[in-house]
C-alpha positions as YAML, in Angstrom:
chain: A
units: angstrom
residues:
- id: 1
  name: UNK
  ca: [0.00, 0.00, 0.00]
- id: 2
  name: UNK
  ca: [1.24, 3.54, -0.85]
- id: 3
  name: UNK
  ca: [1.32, 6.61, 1.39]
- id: 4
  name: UNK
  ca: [-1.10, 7.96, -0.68]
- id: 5
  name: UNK
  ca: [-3.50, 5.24, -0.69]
- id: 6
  name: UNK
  ca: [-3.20, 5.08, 3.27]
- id: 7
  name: UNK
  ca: [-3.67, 8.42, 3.20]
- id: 8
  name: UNK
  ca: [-6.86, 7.77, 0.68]
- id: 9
  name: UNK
  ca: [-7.66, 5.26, 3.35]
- id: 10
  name: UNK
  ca: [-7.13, 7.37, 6.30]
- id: 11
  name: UNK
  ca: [-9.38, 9.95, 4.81]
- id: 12
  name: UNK
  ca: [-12.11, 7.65, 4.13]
- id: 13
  name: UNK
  ca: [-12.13, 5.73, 7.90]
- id: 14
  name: UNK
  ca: [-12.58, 9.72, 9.08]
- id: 15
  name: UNK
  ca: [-15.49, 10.49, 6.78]
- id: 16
  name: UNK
  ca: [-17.30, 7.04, 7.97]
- id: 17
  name: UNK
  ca: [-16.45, 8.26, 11.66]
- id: 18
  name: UNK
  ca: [-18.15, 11.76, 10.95]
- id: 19
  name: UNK
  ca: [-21.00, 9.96, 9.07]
- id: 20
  name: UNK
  ca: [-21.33, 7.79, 11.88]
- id: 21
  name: UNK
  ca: [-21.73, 10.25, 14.46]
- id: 22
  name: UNK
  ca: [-24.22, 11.87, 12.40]
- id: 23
  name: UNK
  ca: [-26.21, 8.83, 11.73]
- id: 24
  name: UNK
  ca: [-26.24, 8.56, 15.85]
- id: 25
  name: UNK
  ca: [-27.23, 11.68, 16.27]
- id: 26
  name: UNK
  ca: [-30.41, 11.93, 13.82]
- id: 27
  name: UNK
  ca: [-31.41, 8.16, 14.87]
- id: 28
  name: UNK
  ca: [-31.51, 9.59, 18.90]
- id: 29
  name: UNK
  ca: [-33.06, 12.70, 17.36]
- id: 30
  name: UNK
  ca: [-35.51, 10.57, 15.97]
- id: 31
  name: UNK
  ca: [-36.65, 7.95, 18.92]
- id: 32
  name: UNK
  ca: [-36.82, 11.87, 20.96]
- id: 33
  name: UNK
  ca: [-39.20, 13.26, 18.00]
- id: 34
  name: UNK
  ca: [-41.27, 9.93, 17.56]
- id: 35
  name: UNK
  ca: [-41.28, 9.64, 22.06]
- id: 36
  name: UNK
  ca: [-42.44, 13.27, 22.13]
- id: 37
  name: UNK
  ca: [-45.51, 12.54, 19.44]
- id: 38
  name: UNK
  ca: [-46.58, 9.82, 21.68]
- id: 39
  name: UNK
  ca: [-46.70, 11.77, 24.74]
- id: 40
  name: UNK
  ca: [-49.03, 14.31, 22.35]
- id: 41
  name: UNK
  ca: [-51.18, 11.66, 21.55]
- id: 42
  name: UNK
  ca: [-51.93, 9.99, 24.66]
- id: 43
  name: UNK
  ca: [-52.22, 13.57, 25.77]
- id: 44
  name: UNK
  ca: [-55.19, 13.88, 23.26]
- id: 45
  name: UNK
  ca: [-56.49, 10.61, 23.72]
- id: 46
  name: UNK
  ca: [-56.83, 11.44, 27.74]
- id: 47
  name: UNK
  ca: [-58.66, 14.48, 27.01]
- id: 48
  name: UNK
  ca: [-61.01, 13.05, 24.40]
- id: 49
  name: UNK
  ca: [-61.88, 10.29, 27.36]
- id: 50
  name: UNK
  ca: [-62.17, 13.15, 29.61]
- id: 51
  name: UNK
  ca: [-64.93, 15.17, 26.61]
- id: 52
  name: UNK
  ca: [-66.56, 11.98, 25.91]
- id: 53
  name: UNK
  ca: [-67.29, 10.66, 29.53]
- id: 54
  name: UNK
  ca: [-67.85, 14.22, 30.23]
- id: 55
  name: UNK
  ca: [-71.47, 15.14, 32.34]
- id: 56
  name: UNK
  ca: [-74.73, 14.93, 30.69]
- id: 57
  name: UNK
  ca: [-76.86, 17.62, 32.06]
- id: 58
  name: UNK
  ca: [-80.05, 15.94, 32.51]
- id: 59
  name: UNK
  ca: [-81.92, 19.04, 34.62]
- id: 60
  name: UNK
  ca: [-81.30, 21.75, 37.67]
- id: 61
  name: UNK
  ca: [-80.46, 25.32, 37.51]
- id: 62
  name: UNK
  ca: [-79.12, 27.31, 34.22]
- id: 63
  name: UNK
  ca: [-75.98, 27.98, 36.12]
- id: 64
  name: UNK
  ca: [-75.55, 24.37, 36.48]
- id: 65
  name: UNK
  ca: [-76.03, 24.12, 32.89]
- id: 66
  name: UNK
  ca: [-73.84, 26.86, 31.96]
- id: 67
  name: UNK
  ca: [-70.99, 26.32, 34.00]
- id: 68
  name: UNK
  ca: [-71.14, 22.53, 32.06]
- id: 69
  name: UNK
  ca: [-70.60, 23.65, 29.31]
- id: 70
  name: UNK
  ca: [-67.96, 26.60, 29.63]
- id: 71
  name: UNK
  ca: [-66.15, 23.58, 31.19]
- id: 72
  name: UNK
  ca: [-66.86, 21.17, 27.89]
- id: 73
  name: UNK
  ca: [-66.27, 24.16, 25.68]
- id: 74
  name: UNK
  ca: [-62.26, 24.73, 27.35]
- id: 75
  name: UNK
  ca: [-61.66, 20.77, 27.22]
- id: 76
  name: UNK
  ca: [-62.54, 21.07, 23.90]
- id: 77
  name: UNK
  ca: [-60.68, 23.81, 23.14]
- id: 78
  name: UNK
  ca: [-57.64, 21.97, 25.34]
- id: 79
  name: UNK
  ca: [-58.34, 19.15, 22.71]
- id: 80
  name: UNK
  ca: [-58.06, 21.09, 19.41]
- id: 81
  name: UNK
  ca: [-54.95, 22.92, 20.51]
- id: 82
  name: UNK
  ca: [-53.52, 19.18, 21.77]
- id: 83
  name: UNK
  ca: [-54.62, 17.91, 18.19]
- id: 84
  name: UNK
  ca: [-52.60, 20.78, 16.69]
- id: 85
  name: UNK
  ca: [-49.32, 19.73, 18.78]
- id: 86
  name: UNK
  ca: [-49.63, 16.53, 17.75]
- id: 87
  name: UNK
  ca: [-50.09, 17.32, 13.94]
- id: 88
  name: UNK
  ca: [-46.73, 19.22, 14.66]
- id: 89
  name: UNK
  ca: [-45.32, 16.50, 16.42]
- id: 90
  name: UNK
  ca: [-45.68, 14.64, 13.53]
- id: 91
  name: UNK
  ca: [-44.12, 16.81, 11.14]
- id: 92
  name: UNK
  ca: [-41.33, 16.86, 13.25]
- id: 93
  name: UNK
  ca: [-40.91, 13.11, 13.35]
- id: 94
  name: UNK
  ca: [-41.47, 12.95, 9.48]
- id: 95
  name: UNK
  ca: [-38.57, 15.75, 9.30]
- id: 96
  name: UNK
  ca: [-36.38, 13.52, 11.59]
- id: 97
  name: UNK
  ca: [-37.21, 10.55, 9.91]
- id: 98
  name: UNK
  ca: [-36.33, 11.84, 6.51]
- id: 99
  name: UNK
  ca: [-32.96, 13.23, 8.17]
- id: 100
  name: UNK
  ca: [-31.44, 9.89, 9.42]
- id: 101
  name: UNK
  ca: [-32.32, 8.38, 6.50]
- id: 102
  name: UNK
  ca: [-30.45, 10.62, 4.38]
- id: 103
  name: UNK
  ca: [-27.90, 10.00, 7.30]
- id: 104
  name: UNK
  ca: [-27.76, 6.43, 7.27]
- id: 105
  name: UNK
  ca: [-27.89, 6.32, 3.02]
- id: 106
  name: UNK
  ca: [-24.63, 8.36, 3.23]
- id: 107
  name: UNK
  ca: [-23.28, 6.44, 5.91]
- id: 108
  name: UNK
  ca: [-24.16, 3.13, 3.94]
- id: 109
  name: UNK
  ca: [-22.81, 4.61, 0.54]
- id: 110
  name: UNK
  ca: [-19.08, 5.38, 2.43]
- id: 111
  name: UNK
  ca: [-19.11, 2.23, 4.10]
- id: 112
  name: UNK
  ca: [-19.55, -0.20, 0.78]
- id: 113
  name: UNK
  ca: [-16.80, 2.16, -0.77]
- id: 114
  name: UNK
  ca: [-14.47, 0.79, 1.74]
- id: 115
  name: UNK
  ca: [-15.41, -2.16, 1.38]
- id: 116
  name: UNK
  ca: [-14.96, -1.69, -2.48]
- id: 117
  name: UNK
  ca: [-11.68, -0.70, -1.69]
- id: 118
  name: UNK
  ca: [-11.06, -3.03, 0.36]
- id: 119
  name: UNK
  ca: [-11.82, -5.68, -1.88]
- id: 120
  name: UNK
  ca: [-9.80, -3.84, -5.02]
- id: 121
  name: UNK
  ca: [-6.59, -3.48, -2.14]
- id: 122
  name: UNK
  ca: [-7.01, -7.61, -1.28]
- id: 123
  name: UNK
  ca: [-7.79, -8.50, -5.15]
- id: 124
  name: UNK
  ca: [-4.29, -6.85, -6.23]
- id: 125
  name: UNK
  ca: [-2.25, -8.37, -3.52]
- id: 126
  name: UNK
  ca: [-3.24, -12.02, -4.53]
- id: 127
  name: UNK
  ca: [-2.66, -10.84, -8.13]
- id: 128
  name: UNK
  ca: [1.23, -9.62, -6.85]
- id: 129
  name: UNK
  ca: [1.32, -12.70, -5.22]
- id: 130
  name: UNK
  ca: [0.26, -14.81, -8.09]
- id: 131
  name: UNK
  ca: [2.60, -12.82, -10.26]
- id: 132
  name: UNK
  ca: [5.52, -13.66, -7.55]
- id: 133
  name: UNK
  ca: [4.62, -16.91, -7.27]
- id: 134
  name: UNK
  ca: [4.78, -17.46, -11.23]
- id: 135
  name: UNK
  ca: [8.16, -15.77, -11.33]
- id: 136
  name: UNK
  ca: [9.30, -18.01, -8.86]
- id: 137
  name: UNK
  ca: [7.86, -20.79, -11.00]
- id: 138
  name: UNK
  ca: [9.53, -19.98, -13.97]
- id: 139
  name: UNK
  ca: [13.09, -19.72, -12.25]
- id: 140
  name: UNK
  ca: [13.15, -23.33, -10.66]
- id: 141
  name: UNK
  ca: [12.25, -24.65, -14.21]
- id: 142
  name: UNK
  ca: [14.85, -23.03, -15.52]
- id: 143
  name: UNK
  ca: [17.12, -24.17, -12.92]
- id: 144
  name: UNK
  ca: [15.93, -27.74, -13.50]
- id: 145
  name: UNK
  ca: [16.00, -27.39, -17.18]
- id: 146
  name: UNK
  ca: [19.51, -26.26, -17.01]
- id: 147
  name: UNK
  ca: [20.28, -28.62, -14.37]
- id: 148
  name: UNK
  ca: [19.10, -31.61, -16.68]
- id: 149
  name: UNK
  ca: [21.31, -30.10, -19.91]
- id: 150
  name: UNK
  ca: [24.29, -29.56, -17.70]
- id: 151
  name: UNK
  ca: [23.60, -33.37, -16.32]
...
């Protein structure tokens, strides 16, 4: 192997390092997104249970009445706006999701061309060694062969 081919080499084991780290980081970024939109939804699915087993008002005084449903109207409204964060939950966990795969598709891509390198490095070292071994073929027949005429 040349300098400059370890140095190829070198260069490439540092890129797959960065690449690494940066597949890491998106995949942790991405269990945090995905952790945070369940959290959202049980958070919505809590206050729909609350809405739905809310009080029916059967009869009594209109403050009775009115004072159910200021309190259905705001756990509604709590239920809309925890809708909305988990709408934007998920956009953030389709972002993240789209960013480690990127990530790990770059990752993947240096990785097989180290391999390929490896591969082309190991493929010319048993051709150098075939090549050796030939040579060294060729000179004990030639040894032999003038062994035999000088016999």
């Amino acid at each position: 192997m040349s300098a400059r081919d370890s140095r190829s080499q070198d260069g490439m084991r540092a890129v797959e390092r960065v690449r690494g780290v940066r597949e890491q980081d998106s995949r942790t970024g991405l269990q945090q997104a995905l952790a945070e939109q369940r959290l959202h939804e049980a958070r919505v699915a809590e206050l729909r249970g609350r809405l739905e087993s809310g009080s029916v008002f059967d009869s009594g005084p209109a403050g009775s009445f009115l004072a159910l449903r200021a309190s259905l109207d705001a756990l509604s409204a709590a239920v809309r706006s925890a809708e909305f964060d988990v709408a934007a939950s998920r956009t953030v966990s389709e972002a993240a999701y789209a960013q480690w795969a990127l990530d790990r598709a770059r990752l993947a891509a240096v990785e097989a061309l180290i391999e390929r390198r490896a591969a082309a490095t190991r493929a010319e070292a048993a051709r150098r060694a075939a090549r050796e071994l030939d040579e060294i073929a060729v000179q004990r027949w030639q040894r032999r062969a003038m062994d035999q005429e000088g016999a």
